[in-house]
CSV table of C-alpha atoms in Angstrom, one decimal:
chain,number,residue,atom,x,y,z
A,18,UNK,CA,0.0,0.0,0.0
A,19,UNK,CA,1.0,3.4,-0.2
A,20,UNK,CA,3.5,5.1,2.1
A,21,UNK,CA,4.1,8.3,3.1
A,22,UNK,CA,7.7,8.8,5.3
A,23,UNK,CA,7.6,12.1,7.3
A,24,UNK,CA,11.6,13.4,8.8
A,25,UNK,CA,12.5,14.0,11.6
A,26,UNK,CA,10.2,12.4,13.9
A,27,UNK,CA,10.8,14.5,16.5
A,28,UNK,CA,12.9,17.9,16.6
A,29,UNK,CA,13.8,20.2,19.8
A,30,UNK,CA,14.6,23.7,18.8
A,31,UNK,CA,15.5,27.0,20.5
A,32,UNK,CA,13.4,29.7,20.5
A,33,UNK,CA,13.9,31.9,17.1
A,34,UNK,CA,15.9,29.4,15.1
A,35,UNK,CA,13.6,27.9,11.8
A,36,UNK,CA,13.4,23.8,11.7
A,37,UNK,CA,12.2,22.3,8.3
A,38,UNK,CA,10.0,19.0,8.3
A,39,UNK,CA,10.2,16.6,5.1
A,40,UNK,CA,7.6,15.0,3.6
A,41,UNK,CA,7.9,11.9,1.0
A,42,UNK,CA,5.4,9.9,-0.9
A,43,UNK,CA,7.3,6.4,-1.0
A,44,UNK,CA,6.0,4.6,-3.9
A,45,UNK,CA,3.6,7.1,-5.8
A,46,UNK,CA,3.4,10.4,-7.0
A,47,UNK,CA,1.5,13.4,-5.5
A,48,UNK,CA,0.7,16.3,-7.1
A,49,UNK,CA,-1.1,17.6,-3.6
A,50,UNK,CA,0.1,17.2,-0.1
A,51,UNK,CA,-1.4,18.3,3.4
A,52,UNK,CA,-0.3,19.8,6.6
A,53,UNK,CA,-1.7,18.9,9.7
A,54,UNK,CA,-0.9,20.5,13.1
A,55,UNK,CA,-2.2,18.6,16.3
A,56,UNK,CA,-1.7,20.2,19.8
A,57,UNK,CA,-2.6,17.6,23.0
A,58,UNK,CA,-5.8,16.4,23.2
A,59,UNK,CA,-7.3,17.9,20.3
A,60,UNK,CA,-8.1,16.3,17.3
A,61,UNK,CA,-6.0,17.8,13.7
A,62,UNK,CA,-6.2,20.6,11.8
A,63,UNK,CA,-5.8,21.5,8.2
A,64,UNK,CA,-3.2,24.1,8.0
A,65,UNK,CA,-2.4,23.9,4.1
A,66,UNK,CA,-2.4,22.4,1.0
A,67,UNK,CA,0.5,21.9,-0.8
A,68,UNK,CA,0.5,21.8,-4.6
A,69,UNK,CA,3.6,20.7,-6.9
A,70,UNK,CA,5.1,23.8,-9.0
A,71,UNK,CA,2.6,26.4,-7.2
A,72,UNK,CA,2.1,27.9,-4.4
A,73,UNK,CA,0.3,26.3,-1.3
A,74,UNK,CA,-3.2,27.3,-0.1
A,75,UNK,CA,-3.2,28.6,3.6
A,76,UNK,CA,-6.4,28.0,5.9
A,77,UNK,CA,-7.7,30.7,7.5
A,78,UNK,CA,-5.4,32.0,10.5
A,79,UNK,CA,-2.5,30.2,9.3
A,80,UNK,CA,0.5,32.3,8.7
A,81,UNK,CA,2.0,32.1,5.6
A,82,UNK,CA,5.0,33.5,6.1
A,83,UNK,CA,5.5,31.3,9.5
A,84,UNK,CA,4.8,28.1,8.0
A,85,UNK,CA,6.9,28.2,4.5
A,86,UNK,CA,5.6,24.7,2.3
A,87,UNK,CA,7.4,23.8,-0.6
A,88,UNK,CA,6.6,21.3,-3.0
A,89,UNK,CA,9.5,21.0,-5.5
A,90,UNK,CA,8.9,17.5,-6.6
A,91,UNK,CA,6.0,15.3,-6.9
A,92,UNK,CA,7.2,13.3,-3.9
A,93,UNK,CA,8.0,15.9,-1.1
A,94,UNK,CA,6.9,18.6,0.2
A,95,UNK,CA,8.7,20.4,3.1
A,96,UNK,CA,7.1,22.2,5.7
A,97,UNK,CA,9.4,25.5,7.8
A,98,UNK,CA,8.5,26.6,10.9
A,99,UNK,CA,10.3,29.9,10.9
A,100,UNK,CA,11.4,31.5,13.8
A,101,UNK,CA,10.1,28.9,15.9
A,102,UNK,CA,8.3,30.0,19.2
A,103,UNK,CA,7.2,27.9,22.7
A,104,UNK,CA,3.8,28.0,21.0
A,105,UNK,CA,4.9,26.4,17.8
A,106,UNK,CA,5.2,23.1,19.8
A,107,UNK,CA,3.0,20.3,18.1
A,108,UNK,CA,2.4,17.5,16.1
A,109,UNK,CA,3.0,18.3,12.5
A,110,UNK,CA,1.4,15.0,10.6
A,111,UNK,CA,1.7,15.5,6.2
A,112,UNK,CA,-0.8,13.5,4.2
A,113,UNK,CA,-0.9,12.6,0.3
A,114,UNK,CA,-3.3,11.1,-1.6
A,115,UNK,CA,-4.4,8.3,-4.1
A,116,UNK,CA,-7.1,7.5,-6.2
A,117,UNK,CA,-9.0,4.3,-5.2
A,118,UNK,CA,-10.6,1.8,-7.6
A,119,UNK,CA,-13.8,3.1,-6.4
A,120,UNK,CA,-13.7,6.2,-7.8
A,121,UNK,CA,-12.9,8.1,-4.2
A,122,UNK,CA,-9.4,8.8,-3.4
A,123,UNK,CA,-8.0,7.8,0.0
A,124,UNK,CA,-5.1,10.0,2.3
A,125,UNK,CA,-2.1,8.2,3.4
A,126,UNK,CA,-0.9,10.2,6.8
A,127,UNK,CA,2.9,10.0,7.6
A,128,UNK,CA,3.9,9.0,11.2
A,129,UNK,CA,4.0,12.9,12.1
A,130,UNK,CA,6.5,14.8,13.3
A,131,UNK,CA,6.7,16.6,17.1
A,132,UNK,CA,8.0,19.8,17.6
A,133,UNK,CA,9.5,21.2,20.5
A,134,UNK,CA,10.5,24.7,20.6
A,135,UNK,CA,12.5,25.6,24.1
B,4,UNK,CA,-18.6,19.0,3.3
B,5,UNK,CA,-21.6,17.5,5.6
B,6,UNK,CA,-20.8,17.5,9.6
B,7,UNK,CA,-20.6,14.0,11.5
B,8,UNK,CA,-21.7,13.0,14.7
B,9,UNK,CA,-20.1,10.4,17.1
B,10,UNK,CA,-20.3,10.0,20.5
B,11,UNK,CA,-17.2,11.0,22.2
B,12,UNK,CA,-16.3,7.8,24.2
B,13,UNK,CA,-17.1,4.5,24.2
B,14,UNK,CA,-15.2,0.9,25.8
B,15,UNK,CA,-15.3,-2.4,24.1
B,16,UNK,CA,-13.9,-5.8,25.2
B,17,UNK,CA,-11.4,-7.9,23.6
B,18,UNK,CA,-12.3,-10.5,21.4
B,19,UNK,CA,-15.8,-9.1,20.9
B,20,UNK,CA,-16.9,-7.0,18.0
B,21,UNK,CA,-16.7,-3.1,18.2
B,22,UNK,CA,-19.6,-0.7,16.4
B,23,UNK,CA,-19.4,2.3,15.9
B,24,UNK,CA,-21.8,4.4,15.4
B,25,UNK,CA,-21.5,7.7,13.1
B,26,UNK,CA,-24.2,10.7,12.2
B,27,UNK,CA,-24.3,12.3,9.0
B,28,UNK,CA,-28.1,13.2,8.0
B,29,UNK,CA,-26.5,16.3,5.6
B,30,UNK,CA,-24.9,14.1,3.6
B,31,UNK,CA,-24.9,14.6,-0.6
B,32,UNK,CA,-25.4,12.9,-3.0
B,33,UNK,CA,-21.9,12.7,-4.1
B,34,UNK,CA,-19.9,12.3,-0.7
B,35,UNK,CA,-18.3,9.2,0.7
B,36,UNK,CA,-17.9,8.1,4.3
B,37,UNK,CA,-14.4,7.6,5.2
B,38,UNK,CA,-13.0,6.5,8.4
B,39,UNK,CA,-9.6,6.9,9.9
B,40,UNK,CA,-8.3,5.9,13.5
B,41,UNK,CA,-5.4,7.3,15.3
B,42,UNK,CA,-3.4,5.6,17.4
B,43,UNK,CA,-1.6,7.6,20.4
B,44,UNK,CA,1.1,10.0,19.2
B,45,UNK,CA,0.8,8.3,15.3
B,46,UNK,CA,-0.5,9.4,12.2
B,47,UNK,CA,-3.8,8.7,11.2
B,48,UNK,CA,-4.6,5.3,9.6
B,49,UNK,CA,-7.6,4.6,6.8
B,50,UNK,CA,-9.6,2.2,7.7
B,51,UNK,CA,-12.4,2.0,5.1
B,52,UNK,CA,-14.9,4.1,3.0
B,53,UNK,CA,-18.1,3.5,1.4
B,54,UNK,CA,-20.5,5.3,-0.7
B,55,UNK,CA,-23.9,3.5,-0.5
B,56,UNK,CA,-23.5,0.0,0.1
B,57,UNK,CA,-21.6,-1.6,2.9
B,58,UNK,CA,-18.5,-2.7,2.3
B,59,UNK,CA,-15.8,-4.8,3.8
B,60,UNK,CA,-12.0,-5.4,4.4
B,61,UNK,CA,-9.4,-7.0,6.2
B,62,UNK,CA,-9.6,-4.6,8.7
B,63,UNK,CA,-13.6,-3.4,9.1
B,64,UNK,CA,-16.6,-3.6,7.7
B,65,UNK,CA,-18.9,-0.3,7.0
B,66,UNK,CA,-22.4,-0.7,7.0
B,67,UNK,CA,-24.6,2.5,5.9
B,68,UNK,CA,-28.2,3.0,6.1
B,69,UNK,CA,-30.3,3.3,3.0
B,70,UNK,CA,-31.0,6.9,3.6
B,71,UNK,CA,-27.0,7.4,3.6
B,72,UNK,CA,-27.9,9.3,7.0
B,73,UNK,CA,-25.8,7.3,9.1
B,74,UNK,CA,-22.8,4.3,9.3
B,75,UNK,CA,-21.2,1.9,11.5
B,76,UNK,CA,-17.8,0.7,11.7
B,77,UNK,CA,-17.7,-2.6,12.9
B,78,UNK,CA,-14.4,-3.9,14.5
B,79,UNK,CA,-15.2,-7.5,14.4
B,80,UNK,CA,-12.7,-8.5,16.6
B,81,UNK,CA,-11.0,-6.3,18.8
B,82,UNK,CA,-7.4,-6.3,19.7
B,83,UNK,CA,-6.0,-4.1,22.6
B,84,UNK,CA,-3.8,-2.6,19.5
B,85,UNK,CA,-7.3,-1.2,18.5
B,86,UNK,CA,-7.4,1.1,21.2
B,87,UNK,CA,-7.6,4.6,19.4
B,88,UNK,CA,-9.4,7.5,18.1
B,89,UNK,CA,-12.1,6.7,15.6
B,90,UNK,CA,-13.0,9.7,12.6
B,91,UNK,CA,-15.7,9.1,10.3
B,92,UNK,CA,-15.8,11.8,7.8
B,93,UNK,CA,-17.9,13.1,5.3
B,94,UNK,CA,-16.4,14.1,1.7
B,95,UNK,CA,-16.8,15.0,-1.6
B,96,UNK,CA,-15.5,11.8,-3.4
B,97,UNK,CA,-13.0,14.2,-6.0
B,98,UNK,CA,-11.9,16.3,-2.6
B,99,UNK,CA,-8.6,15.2,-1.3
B,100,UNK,CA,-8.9,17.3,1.7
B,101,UNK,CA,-10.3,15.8,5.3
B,102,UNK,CA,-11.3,17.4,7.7
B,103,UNK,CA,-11.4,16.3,11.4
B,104,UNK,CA,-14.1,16.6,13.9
B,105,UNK,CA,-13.5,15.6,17.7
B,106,UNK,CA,-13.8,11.3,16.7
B,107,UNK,CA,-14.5,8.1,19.4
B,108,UNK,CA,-12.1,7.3,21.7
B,109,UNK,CA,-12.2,3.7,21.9
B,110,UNK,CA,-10.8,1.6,24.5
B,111,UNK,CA,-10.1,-2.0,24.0
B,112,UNK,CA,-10.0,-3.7,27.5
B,113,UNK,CA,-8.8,-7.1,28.4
């Protein structure tokens, strides 16, 4: 089945410096990725969508210029938290997607990445 | 996309068969069910999605009603390893994008 490989796993960063998260569709292409942020006992949400050769589409309240995506090929996208802050510190989960034989398409979540910003 | 409805909690007992139940009365004509668990500190895993008629796999089966207005996810036997947070989501079938509501946590006891 498909695979999605998210790196690093976990980070621990100081306060100001920028960390970049990798995200890699193992054995298919994706033209569009997602970004997921989790903080502790909430459920995820949708931060952006990353499209391959454009720019990524921001949800509302999401800063653009905080959370940097590029999507260079059509099997990673990269996600930078720049100038990383205490409240920064989260779960960062990347998903990609597939079409199924049914017609649907189905989103394969990487193992997600924690963030810890001292 | 149409809003889901599952009750927040719910326990289950190994070895027996786990359902569980999802809302979705605003569903359209041309949205899918989907469900996705989590597992502590993992990324979410599909488990199964269905349209109109149930449908089955090696992990779950999906049963909808004929009105589409609601689903269960059936577990048929569950494993401690189940233990998790259950989504069922609504979704345009062409629309990559999920969106998350609060889910089931399910715990598995011995």
């Amino acid at each position: 089945g498909a695979v999605v490989s998210q790196h690093p796993s976990r980070v621990i960063c100081k306060s100001g410096t920028s960390v970049k998260i990798e995200c890699r569709s193992l054995d298919f292409q994706a033209t569009t990725m997602f970004w997921y942020r989790q903080f502790p006992k909430q459920s995820l949400m949708l931060m952006a969508t990353s499209n391959e050769g454009s720019k990524a589409t921001y949800e509302q309240g999401v800063e653009k210029d905080k959370f940097l995506i590029n999507h260079a090929s059509l099997t990673l996208s990269t996600l930078t938290v720049t100038s990383a802050h205490p409240e920064d510190s989260s779960f960062y989960i990347c998903s990609a997607g597939q079409d199924h034989r049914s017609g649907a398409n189905v989103l394969t979540f990487g193992a997600g990445s924690r963030l810890t910003v001292l | 996309d149409a809003k889901t409805t599952q009750p927040p909690s719910m326990d289950c007992a190994e070895g027996r068969a786990a359902n569980l139940p999802c809302n979705h009365s605003t569903i359209s004509g041309n949205e899918y069910v989907y469900w996705y668990r989590q597992i502590h500190s993992q990324g979410p895993q599909y488990i199964i999605h269905g349209l109109k008629n149930n449908e089955t796999n090696e992990m779950a089966s999906l049963i909808i009603t004929e009105d589409r207005k609601s689903s269960t996810l059936i577990l048929p036997h569950a494993t401690l390893r189940d233990t998790a947070v259950y989504y069922c989501i609504v979704r345009v079938y062409n629309d990559y994008k999920l969106s998350f509501g609060a889910g089931t946590t399910v715990t598995v006891r011995a």
